PDB file of C-alpha atoms in Angstrom:
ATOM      1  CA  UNK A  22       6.568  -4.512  -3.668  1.00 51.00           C
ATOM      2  CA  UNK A  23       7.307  -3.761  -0.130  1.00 58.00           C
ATOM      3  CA  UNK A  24       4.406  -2.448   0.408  1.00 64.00           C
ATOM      4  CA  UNK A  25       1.854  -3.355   3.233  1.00 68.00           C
ATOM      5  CA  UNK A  26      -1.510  -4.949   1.611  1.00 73.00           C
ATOM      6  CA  UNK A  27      -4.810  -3.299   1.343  1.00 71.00           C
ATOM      7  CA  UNK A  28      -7.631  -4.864   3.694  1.00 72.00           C
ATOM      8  CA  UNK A  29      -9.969  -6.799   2.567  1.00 75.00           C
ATOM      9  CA  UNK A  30     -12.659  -4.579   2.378  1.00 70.00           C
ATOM     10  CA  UNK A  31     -10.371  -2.279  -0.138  1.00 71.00           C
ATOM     11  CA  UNK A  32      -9.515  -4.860  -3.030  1.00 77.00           C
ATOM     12  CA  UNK A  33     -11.525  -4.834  -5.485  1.00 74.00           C
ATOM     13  CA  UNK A  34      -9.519  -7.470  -7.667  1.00 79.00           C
ATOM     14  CA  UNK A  35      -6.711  -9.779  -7.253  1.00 84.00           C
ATOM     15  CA  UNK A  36      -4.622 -11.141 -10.449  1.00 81.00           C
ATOM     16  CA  UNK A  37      -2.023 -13.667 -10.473  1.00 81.00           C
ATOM     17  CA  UNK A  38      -0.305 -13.809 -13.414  1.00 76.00           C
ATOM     18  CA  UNK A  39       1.931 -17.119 -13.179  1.00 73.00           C
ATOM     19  CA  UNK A  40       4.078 -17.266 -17.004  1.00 67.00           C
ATOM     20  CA  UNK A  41       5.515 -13.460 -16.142  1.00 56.00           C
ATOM     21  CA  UNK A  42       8.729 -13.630 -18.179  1.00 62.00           C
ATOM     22  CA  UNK A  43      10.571 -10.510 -16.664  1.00 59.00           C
ATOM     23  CA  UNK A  44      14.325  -9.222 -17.165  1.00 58.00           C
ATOM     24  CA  UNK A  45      15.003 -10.516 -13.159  1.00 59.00           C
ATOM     25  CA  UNK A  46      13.337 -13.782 -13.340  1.00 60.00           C
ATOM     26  CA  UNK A  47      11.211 -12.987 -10.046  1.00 64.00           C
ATOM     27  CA  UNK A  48       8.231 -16.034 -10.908  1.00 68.00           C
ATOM     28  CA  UNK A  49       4.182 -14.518 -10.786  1.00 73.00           C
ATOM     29  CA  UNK A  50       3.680 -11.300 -11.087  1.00 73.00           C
ATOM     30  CA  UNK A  51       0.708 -10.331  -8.626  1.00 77.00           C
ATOM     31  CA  UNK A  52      -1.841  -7.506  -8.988  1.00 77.00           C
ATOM     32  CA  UNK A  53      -3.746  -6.036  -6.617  1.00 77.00           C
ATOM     33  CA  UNK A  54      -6.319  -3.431  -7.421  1.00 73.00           C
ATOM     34  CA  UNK A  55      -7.864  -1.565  -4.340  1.00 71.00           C
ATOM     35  CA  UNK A  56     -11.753   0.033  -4.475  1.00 68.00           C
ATOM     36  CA  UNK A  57     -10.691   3.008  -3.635  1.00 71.00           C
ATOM     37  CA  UNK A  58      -7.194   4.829  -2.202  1.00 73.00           C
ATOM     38  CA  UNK A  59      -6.137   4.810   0.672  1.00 74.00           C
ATOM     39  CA  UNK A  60      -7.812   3.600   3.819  1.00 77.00           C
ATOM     40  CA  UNK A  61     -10.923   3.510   4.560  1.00 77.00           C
ATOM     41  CA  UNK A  62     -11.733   2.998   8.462  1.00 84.00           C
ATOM     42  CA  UNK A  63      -9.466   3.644  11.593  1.00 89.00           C
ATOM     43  CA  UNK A  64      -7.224   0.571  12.827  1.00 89.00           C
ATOM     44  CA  UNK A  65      -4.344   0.309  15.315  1.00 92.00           C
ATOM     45  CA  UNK A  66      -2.876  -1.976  17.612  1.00 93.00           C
ATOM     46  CA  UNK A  67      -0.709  -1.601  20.439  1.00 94.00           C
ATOM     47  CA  UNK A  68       1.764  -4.118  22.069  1.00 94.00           C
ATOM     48  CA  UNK A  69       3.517  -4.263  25.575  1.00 95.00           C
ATOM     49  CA  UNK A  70       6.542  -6.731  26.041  1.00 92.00           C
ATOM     50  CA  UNK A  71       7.896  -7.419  29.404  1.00 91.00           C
ATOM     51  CA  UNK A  72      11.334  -9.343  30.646  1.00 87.00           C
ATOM     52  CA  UNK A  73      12.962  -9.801  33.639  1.00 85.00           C
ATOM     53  CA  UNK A  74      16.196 -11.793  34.629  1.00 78.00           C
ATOM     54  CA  UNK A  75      14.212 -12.957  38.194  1.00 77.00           C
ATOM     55  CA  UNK A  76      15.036 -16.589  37.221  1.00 76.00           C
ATOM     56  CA  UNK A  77      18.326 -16.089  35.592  1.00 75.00           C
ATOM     57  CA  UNK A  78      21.106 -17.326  36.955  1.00 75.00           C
ATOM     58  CA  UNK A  79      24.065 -14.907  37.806  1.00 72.00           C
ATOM     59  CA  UNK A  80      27.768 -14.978  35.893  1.00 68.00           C
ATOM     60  CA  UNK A  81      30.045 -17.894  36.986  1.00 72.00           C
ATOM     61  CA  UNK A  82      32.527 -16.366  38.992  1.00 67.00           C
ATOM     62  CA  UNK A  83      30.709 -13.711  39.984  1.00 67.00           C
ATOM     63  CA  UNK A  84      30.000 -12.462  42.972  1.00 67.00           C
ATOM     64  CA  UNK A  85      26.770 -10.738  42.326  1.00 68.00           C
ATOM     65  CA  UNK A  86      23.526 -11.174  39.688  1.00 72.00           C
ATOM     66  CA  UNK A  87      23.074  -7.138  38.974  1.00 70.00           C
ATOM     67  CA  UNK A  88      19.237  -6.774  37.687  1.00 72.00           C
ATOM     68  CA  UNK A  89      18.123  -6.893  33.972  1.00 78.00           C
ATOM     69  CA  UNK A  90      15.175  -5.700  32.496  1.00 84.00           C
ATOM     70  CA  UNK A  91      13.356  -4.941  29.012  1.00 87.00           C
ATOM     71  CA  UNK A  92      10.088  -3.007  28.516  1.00 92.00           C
ATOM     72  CA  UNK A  93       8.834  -2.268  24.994  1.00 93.00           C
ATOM     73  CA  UNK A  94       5.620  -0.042  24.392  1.00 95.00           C
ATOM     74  CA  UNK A  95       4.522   0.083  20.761  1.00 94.00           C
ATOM     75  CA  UNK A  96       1.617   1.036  19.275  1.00 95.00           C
ATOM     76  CA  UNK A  97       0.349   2.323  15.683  1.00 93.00           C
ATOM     77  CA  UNK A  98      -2.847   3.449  13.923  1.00 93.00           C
ATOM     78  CA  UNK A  99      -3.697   4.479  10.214  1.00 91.00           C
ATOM     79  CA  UNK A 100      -6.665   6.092   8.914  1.00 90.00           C
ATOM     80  CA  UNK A 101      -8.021   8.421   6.778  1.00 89.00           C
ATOM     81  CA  UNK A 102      -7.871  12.103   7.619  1.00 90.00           C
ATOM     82  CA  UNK A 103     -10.007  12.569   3.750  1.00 88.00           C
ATOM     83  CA  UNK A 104     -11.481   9.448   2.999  1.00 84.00           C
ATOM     84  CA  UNK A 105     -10.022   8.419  -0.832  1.00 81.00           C
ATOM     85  CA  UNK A 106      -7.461  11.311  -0.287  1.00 86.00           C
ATOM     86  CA  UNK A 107      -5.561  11.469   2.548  1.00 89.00           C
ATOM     87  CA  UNK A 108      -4.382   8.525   4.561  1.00 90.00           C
ATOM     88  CA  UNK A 109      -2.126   8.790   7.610  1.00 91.00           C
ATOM     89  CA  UNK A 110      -0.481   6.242   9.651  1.00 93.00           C
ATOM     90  CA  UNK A 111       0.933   7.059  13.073  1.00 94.00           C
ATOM     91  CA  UNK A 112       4.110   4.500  14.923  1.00 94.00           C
ATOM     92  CA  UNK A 113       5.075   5.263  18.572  1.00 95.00           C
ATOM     93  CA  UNK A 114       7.511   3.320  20.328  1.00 95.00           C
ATOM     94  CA  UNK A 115       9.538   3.206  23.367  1.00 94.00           C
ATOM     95  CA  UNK A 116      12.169   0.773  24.617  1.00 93.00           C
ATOM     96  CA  UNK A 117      13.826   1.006  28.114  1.00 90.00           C
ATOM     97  CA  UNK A 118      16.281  -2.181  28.987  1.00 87.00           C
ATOM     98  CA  UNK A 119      18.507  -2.822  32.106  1.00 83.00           C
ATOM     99  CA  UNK A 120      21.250  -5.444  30.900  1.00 75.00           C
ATOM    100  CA  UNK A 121      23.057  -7.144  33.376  1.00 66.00           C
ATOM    101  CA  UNK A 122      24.926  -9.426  31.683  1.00 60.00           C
ATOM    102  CA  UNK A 123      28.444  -8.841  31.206  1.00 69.00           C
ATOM    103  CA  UNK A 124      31.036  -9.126  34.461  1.00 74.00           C
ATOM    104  CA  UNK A 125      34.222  -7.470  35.295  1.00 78.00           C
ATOM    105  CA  UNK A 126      36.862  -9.686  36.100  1.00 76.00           C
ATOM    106  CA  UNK A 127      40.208  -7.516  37.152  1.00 80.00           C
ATOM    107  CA  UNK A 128      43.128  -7.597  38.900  1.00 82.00           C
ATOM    108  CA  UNK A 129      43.810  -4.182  40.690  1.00 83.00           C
ATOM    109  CA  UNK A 130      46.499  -2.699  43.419  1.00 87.00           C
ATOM    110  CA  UNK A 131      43.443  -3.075  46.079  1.00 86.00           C
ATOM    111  CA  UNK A 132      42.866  -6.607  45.012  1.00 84.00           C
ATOM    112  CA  UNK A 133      40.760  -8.578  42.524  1.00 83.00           C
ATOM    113  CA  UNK A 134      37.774  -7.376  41.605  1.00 80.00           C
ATOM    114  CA  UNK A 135      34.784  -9.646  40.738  1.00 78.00           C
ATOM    115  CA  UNK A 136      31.429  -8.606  39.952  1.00 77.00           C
ATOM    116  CA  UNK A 137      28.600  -8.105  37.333  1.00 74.00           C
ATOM    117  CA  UNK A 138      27.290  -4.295  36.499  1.00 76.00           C
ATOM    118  CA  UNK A 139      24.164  -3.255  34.573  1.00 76.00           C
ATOM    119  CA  UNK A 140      23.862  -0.610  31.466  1.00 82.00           C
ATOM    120  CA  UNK A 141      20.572   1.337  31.460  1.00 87.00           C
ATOM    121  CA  UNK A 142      19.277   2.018  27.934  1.00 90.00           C
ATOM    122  CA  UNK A 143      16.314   3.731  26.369  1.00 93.00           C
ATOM    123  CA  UNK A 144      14.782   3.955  22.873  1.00 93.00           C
ATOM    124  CA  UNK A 145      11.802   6.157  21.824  1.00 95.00           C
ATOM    125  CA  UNK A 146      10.734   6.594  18.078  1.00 95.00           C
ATOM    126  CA  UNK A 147       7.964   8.073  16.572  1.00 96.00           C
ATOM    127  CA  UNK A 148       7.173   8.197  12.654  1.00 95.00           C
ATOM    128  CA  UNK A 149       4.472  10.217  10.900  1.00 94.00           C
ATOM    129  CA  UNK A 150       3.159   9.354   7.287  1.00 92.00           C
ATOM    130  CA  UNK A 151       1.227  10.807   5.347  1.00 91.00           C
ATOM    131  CA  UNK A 152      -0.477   9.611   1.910  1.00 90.00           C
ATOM    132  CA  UNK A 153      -1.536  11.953  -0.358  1.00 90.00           C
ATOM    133  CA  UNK A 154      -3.833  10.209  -3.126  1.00 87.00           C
ATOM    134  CA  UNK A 155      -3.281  12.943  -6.093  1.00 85.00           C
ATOM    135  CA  UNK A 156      -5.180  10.150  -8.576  1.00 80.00           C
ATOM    136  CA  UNK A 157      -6.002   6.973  -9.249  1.00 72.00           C
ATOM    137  CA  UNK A 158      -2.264   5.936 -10.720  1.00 75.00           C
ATOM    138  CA  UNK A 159      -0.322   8.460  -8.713  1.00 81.00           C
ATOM    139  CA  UNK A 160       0.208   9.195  -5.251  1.00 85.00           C
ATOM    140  CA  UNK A 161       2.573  11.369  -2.622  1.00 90.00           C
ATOM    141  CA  UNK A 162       4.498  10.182   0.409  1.00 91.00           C
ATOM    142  CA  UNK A 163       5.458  12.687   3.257  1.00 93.00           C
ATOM    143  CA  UNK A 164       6.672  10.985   6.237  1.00 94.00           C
ATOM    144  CA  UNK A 165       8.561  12.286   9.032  1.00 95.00           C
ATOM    145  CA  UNK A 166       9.902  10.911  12.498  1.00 95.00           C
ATOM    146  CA  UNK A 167      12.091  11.510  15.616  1.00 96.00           C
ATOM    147  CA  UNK A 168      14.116   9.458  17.656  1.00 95.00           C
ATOM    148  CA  UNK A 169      16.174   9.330  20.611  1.00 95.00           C
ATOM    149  CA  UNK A 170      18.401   6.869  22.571  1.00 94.00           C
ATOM    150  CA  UNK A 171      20.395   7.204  25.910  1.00 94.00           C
ATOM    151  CA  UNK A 172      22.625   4.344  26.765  1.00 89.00           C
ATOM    152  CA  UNK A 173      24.979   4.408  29.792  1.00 87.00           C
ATOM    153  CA  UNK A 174      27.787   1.973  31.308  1.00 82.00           C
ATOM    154  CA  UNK A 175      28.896   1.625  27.897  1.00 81.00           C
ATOM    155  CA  UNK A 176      32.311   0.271  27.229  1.00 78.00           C
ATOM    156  CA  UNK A 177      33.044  -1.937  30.828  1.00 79.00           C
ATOM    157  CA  UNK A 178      33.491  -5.254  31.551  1.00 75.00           C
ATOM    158  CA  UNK A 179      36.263  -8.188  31.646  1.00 74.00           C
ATOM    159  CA  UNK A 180      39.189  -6.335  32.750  1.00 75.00           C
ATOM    160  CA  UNK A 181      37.903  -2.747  32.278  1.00 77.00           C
ATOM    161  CA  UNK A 182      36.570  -1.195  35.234  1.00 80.00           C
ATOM    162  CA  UNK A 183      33.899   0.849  35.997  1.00 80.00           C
ATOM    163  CA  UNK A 184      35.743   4.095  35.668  1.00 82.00           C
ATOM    164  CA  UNK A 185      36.397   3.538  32.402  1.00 82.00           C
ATOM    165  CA  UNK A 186      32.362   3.527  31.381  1.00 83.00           C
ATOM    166  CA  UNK A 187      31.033   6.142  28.945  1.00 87.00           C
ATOM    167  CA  UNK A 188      27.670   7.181  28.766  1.00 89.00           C
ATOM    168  CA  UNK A 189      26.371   7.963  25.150  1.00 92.00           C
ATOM    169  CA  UNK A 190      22.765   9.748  23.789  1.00 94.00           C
ATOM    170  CA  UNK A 191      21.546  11.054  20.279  1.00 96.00           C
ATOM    171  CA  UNK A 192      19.168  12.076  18.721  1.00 95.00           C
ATOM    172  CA  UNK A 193      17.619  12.347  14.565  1.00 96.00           C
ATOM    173  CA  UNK A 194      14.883  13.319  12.354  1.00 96.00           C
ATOM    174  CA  UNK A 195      13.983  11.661   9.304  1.00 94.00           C
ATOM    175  CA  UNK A 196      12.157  12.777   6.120  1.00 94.00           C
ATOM    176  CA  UNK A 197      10.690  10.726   3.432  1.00 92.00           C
ATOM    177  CA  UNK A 198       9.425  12.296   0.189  1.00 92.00           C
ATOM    178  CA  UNK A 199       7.988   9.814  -2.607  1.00 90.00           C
ATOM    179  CA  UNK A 200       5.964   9.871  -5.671  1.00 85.00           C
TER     180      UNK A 200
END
């Protein structure tokens, strides 16, 4: 249960067992029994995701379109380090957006002011886990990761002004211990 499935090459039996009469009424219980733990060859992917406001249309009322973009790198493999004992899976991410969507509409003691602004933000993550196959029944989960975001322009728009933005960042690590 929330777990990712084994490939194909790994299961060595699949049973469906449809009358399961448990204590939270969930329907068929499903099996799977894998060949051996853990993976057993190399895989990853990678992704790349693109957007750009070129064909957007700026605010009504505004009197500029500021630009707004989104670029998200991902990528993740998972292998075994010891075939049958040791399985790790690698994530990497990062996430860097230009949104120019919101506009300032103000009345000042220099005048009205009318215009859209943009707020620069970036997101990088990247997660380490580690199976450790102890047995057949039994296995340990170490997995750590880092993160980081950076966001600025925050807190602007209708009738506050730009000198009211705030800039904001941070930082974590995670740890995951399971049996």
């Amino acid at each position: 249960e929330g777990g990712r499935l084994p490939t194909r090459d790994q299961i060595a039996q699949i049973v469906i067992e449809p009358n399961s009469f448990n204590a939270n009424g969930t329907g068929p219980r499903i099996t799977i029994t894998s060949r051996e733990p853990g993976p057993t060859r190399w895989a990853g992917g990678a992704s790349f995701q693109y957007r750009d406001s070129a064909l957007n249309a700026r605010n009504p009322g505004s009197a500029n379109k500021p630009p707004s973009r989104r670029s998200v790198i991902s990528t993740n493999y998972d292998g075994p380090v010891i075939r049958g004992k040791w399985g790790l899976r690698v994530n990497m991410s990062k996430q860097q957006s230009e949104a120019g969507n919101n506009s300032i509409r103000a009345v000042t003691p220099d005048g009205p002011v009318n215009k859209s602004y943009f707020s620069p933000a970036t997101y990088d993550n990247i997660n380490f886990t580690n199976n450790l196959y102890l047995s057949k029944t039994n296995s340990l989960l170490v997995g750590f990761g880092y993160n980081r975001n950076k966001n600025l322009n925050g807190g602007i728009g209708g009738f506050t002004l730009e000198e009211r933005a705030s800039d904001s960042s941070g930082s974590g690590w995670n740890f995951q211990l399971s049996d």
